[in-house]
CSV table of C-alpha atoms and ligand atoms in Angstrom, one decimal:
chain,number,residue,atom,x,y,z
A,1,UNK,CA,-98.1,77.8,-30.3
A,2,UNK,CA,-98.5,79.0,-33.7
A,3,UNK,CA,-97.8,82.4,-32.8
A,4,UNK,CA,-94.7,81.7,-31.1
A,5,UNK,CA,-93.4,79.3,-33.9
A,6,UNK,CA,-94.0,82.3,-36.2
A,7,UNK,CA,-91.9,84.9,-34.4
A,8,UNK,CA,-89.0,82.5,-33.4
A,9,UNK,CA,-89.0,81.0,-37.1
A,10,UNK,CA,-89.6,84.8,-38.7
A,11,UNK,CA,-86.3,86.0,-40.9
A,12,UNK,CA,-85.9,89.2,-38.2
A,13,UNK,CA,-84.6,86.0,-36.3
A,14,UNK,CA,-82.0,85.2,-38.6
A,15,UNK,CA,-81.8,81.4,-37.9
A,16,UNK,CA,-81.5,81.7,-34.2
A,17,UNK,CA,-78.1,80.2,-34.6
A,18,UNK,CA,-76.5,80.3,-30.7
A,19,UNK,CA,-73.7,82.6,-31.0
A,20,UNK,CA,-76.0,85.2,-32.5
A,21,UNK,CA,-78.1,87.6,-31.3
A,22,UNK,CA,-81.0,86.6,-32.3
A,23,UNK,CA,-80.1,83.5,-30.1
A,24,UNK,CA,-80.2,85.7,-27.2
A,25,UNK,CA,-83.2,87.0,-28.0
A,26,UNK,CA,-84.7,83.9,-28.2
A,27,UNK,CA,-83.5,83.0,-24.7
A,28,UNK,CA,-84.8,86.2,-23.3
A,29,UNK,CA,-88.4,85.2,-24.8
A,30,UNK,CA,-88.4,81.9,-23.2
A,31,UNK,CA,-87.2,82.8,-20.0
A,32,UNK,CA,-89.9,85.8,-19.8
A,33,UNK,CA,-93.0,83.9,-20.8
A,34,UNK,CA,-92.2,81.3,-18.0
A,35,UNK,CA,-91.9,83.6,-15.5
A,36,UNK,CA,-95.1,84.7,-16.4
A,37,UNK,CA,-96.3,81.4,-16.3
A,38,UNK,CA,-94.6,81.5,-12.5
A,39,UNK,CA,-91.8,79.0,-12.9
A,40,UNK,CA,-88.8,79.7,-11.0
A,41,UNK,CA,-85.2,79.3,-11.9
A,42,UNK,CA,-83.2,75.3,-10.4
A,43,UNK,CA,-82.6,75.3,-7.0
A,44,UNK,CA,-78.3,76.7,-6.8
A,45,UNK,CA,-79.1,78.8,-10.0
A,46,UNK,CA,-80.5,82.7,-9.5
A,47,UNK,CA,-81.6,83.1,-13.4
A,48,UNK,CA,-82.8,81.0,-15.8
A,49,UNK,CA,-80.0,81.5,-18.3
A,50,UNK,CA,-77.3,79.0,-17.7
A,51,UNK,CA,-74.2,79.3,-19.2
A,52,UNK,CA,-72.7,76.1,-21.4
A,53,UNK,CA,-69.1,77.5,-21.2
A,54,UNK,CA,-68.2,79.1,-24.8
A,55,UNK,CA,-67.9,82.2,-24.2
A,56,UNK,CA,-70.6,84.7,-26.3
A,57,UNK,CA,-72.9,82.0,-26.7
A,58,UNK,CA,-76.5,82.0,-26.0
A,59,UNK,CA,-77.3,80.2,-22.3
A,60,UNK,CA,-79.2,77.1,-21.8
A,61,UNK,CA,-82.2,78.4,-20.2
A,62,UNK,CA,-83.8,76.2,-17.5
A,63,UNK,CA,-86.6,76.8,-15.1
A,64,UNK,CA,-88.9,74.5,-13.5
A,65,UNK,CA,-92.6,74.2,-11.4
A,66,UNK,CA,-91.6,73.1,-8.1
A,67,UNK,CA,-92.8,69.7,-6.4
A,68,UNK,CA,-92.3,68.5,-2.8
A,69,UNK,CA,-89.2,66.9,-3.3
A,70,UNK,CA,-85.7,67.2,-4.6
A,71,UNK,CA,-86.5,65.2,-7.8
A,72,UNK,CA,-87.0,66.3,-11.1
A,73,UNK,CA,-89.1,65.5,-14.5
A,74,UNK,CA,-87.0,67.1,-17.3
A,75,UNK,CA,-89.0,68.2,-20.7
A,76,UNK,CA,-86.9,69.3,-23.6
A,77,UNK,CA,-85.9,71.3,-26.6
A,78,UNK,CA,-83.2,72.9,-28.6
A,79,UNK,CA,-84.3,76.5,-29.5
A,80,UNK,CA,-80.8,77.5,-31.7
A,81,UNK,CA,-80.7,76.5,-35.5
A,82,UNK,CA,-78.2,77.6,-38.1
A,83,UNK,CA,-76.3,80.3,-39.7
A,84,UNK,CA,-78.0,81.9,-42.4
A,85,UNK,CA,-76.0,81.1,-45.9
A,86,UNK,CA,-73.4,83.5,-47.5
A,87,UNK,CA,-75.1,83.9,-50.5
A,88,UNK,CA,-78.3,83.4,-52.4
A,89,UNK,CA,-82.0,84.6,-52.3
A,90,UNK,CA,-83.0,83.1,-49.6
A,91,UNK,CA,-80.3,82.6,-46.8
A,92,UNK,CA,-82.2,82.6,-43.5
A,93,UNK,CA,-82.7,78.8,-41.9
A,94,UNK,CA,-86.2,79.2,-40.5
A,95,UNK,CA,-85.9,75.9,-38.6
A,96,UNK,CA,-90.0,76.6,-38.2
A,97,UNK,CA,-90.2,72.6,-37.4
A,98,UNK,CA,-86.4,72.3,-36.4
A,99,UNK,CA,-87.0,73.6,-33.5
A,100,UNK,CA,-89.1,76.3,-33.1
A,101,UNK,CA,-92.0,73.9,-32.7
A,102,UNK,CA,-90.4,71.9,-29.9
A,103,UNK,CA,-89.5,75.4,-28.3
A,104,UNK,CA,-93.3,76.5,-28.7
A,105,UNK,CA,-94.3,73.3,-26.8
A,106,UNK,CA,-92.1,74.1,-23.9
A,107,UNK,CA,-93.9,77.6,-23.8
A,108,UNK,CA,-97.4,76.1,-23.8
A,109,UNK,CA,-96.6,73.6,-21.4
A,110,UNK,CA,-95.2,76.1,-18.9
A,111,UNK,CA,-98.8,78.0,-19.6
A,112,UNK,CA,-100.9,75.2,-19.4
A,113,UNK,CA,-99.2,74.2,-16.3
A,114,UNK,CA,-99.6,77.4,-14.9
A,115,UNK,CA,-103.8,77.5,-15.4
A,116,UNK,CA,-103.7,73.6,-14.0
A,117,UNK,CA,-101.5,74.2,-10.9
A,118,UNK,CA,-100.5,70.7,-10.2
A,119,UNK,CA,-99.1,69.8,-6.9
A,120,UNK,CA,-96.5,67.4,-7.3
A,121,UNK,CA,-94.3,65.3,-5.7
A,122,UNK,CA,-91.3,66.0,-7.9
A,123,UNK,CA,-90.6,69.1,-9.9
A,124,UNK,CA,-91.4,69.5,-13.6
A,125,UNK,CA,-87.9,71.3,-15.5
A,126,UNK,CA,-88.6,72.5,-18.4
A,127,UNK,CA,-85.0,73.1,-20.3
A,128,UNK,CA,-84.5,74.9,-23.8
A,129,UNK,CA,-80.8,74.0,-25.0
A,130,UNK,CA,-78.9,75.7,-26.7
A,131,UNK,CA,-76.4,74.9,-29.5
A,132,UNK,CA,-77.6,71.4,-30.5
A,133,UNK,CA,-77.0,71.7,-33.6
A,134,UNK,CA,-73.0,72.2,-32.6
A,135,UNK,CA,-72.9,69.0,-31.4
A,136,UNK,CA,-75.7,68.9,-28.4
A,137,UNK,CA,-73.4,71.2,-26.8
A,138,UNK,CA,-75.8,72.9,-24.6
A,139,UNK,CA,-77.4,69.3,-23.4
A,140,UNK,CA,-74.0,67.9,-23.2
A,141,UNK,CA,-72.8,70.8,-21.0
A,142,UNK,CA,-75.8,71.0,-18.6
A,143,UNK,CA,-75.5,66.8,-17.7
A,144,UNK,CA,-71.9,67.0,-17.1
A,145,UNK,CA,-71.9,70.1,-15.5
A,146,UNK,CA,-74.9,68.5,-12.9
A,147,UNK,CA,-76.7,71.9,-13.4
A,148,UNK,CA,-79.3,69.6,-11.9
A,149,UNK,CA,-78.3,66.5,-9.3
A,150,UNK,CA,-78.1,63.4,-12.3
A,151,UNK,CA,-79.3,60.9,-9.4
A,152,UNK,CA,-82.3,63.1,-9.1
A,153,UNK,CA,-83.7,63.6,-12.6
A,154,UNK,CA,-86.7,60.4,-13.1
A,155,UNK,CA,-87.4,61.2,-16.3
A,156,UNK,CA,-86.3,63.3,-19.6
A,157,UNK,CA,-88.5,63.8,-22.7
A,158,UNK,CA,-86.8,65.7,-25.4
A,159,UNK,CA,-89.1,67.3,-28.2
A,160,UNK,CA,-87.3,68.0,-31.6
A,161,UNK,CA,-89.3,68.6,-34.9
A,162,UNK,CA,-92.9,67.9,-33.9
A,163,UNK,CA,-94.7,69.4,-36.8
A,164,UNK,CA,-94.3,67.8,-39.8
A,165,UNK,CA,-95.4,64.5,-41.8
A,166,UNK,CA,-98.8,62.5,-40.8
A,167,UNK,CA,-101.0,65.0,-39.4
A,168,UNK,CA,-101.5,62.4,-36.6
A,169,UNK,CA,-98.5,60.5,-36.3
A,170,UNK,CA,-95.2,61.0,-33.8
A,171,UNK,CA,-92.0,58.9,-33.4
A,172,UNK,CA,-91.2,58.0,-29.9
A,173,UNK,CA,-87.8,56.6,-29.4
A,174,UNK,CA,-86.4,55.2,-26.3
A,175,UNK,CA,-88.9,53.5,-24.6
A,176,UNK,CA,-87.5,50.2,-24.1
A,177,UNK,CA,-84.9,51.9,-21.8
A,178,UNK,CA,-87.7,54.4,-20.5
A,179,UNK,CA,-91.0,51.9,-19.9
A,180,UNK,CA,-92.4,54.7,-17.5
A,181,UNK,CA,-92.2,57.4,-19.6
A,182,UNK,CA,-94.0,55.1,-22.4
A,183,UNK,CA,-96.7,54.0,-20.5
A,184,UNK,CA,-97.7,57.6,-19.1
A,185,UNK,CA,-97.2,59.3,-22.9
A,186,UNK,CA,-99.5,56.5,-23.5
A,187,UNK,CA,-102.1,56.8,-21.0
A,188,UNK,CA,-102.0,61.0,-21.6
A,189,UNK,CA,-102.8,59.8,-25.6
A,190,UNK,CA,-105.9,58.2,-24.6
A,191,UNK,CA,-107.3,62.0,-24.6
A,192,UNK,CA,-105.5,62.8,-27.7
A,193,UNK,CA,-105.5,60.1,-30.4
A,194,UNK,CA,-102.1,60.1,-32.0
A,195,UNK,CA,-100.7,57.6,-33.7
A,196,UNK,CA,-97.4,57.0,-31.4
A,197,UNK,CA,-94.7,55.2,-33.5
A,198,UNK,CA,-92.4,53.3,-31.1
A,199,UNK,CA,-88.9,52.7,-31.9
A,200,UNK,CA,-88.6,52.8,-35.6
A,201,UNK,CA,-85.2,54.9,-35.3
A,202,UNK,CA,-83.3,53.1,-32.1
A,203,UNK,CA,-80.5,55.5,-33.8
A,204,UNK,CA,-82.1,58.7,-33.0
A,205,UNK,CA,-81.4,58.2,-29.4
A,206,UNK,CA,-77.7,59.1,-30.5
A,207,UNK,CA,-78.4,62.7,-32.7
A,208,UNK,CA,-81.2,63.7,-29.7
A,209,UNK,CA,-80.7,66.1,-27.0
A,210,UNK,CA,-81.5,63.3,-24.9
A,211,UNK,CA,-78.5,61.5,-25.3
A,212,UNK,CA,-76.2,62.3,-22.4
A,213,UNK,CA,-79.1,62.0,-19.9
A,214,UNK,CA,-80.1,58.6,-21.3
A,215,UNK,CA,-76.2,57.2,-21.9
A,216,UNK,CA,-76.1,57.8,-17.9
A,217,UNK,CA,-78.7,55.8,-17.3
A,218,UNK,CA,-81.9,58.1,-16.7
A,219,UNK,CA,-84.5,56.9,-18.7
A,220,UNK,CA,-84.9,59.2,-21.3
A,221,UNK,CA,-87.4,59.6,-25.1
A,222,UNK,CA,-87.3,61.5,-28.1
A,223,UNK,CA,-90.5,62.3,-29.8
A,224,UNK,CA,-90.1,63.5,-33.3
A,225,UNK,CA,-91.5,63.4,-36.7
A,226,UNK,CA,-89.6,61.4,-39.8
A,227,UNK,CA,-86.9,63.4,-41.6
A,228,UNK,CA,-88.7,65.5,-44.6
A,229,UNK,CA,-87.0,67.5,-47.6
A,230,UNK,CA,-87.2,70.6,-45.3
A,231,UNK,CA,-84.8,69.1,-43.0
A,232,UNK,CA,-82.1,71.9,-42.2
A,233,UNK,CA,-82.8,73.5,-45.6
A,234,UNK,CA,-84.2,77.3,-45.8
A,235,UNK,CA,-87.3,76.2,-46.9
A,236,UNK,CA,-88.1,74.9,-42.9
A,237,UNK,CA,-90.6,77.5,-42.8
A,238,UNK,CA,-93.8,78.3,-41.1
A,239,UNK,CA,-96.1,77.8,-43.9
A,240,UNK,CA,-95.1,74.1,-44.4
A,241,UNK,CA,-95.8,73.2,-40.2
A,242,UNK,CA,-98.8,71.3,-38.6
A,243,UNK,CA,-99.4,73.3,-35.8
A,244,UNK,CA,-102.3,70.5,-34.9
A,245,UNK,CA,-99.4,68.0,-34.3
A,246,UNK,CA,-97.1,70.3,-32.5
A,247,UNK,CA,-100.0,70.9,-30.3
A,248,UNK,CA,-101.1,67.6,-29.8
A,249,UNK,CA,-97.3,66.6,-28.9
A,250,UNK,CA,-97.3,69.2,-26.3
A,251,UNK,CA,-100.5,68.2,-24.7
A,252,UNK,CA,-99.2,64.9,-24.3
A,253,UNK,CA,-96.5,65.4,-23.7
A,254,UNK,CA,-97.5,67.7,-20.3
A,255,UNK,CA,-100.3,64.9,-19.2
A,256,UNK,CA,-97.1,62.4,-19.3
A,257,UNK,CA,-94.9,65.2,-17.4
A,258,UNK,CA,-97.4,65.8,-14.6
A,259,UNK,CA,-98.1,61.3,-14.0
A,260,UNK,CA,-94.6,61.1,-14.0
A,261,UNK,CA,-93.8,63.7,-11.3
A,262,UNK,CA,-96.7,62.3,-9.2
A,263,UNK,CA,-99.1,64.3,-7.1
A,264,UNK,CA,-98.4,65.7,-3.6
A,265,UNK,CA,-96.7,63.8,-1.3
A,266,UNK,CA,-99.6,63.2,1.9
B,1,ZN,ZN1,-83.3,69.7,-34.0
């Protein structure tokens, strides 16, 4: 994960802001390292890269591990960050924790369910959004759109900033509304040891990727760590990241994923 948290947070990515390039780019990573990992794009889509209607921006990209049924476990992150600055010495948002580390996590989980080969009853989407930090355009655009059947979708986990603060420690928000999705990150931690914080921010649930999925009524989470002074400033760089918790957040955060799509259907 650390490799890929270094590359997508590296200045030659230019803040991976999602009507750049470097955006793009991004995308085109993502979308080839699950490919490799043998995920295949959402049934009615033939590519991973799904469009969130402004024109020159970078896709959502969405791809997920087939299960037996038309169901769906969707895990989370926003992979654009910010313009770089007009001026001064340092210009280039690295957004290492906002969100490359989230974005890392989707790639490890797409590999580590690749080596595991789960069969399961409903399929595991993972989706990298695009243009969050517009306004959680991307997430906006792919609920309302129905890029996946709403009615079908059991479960959402969004990751966003998962390598920061307490080396041990990760906010989970949501779970009241999403007790299944609490229990199993729970039961996955048994392996792992965080300390989960539950519920301390009942307001993130607005500012999350999660949101339009969860104000529909699909229970939905956001696991995060506490705002820090790095928090959409330049100095969000890689050098200042646990990779230990990102890692951590992942592995739970897959364990949860594969309970909660269920094994094969006899
Ligand atoms: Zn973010």
């Amino acid at each position: 994960m650390l490799e890929d948290i270094t590359w997508l947070s590296s200045d030659e990515m230019n803040g991976r802001h999602f009507l750049s390039l470097e955006a793009k780019k991004a995308a085109k990573f993502i979308a080839d390292e699950w490919k490799a990992s043998g995920f295949v794009p959402l049934p009615s889509f033939d590519s991973m890269y799904i469009p969130i209607g402004i024109p020159n921006a970078a896709p959502n990209v969405a791809a997920m591990w087939e299960g037996k049924e038309k169901s769906y476990v969707i895990v989370m992150a926003h992979y654009d960050h910010l313009k770089p600055k007009r001026e001064g010495e340092d210009r280039i948002f690295n957004g290492a924790d906002d969100n490359a580390s989230g974005t890392a996590a989707l790639i490890a989980i797409a590999k580590a369910i690749h080596t595991l080969k789960p069969h399961l009853t409903s399929s595991i989407v993972l989706l990298a959004t695009s243009a969050e930090e517009a306004g959680l355009v991307g997430a906006t655009h792919f609920a309302n759109e129905e890029c996946l059947p709403m009615h079908r979708i059991k479960a959402v986990i969004n990751l966003d900033m998962i390598s920061r603060g307490d080396p041990n420690t990760i906010f989970l928000e949501g779970s009241p509304d999403a007790p299944s999705i609490s229990v199993a990150l729970q039961n996955a931690n048994k392996e792992v040891g965080l300390t989960i914080v539950r519920d301390k921010h009942p307001d993130w649930m607005y500012r999350g990727d999660q949101r339009p999925f969860w104000q529909a009524g699909i229970p939905s989470v956001f696991l995060s760590v506490e705002d820090h002074e790095d928090y959409h400033m330049v100095t969000d760089e890689v050098d200042r990241i646990i990779p230990e918790l990102a890692a951590k957040t992942a592995e739970i955060t897959l364990h949860a994923a594969i309970e909660l799509a269920g094994p094969r259907v006899p």
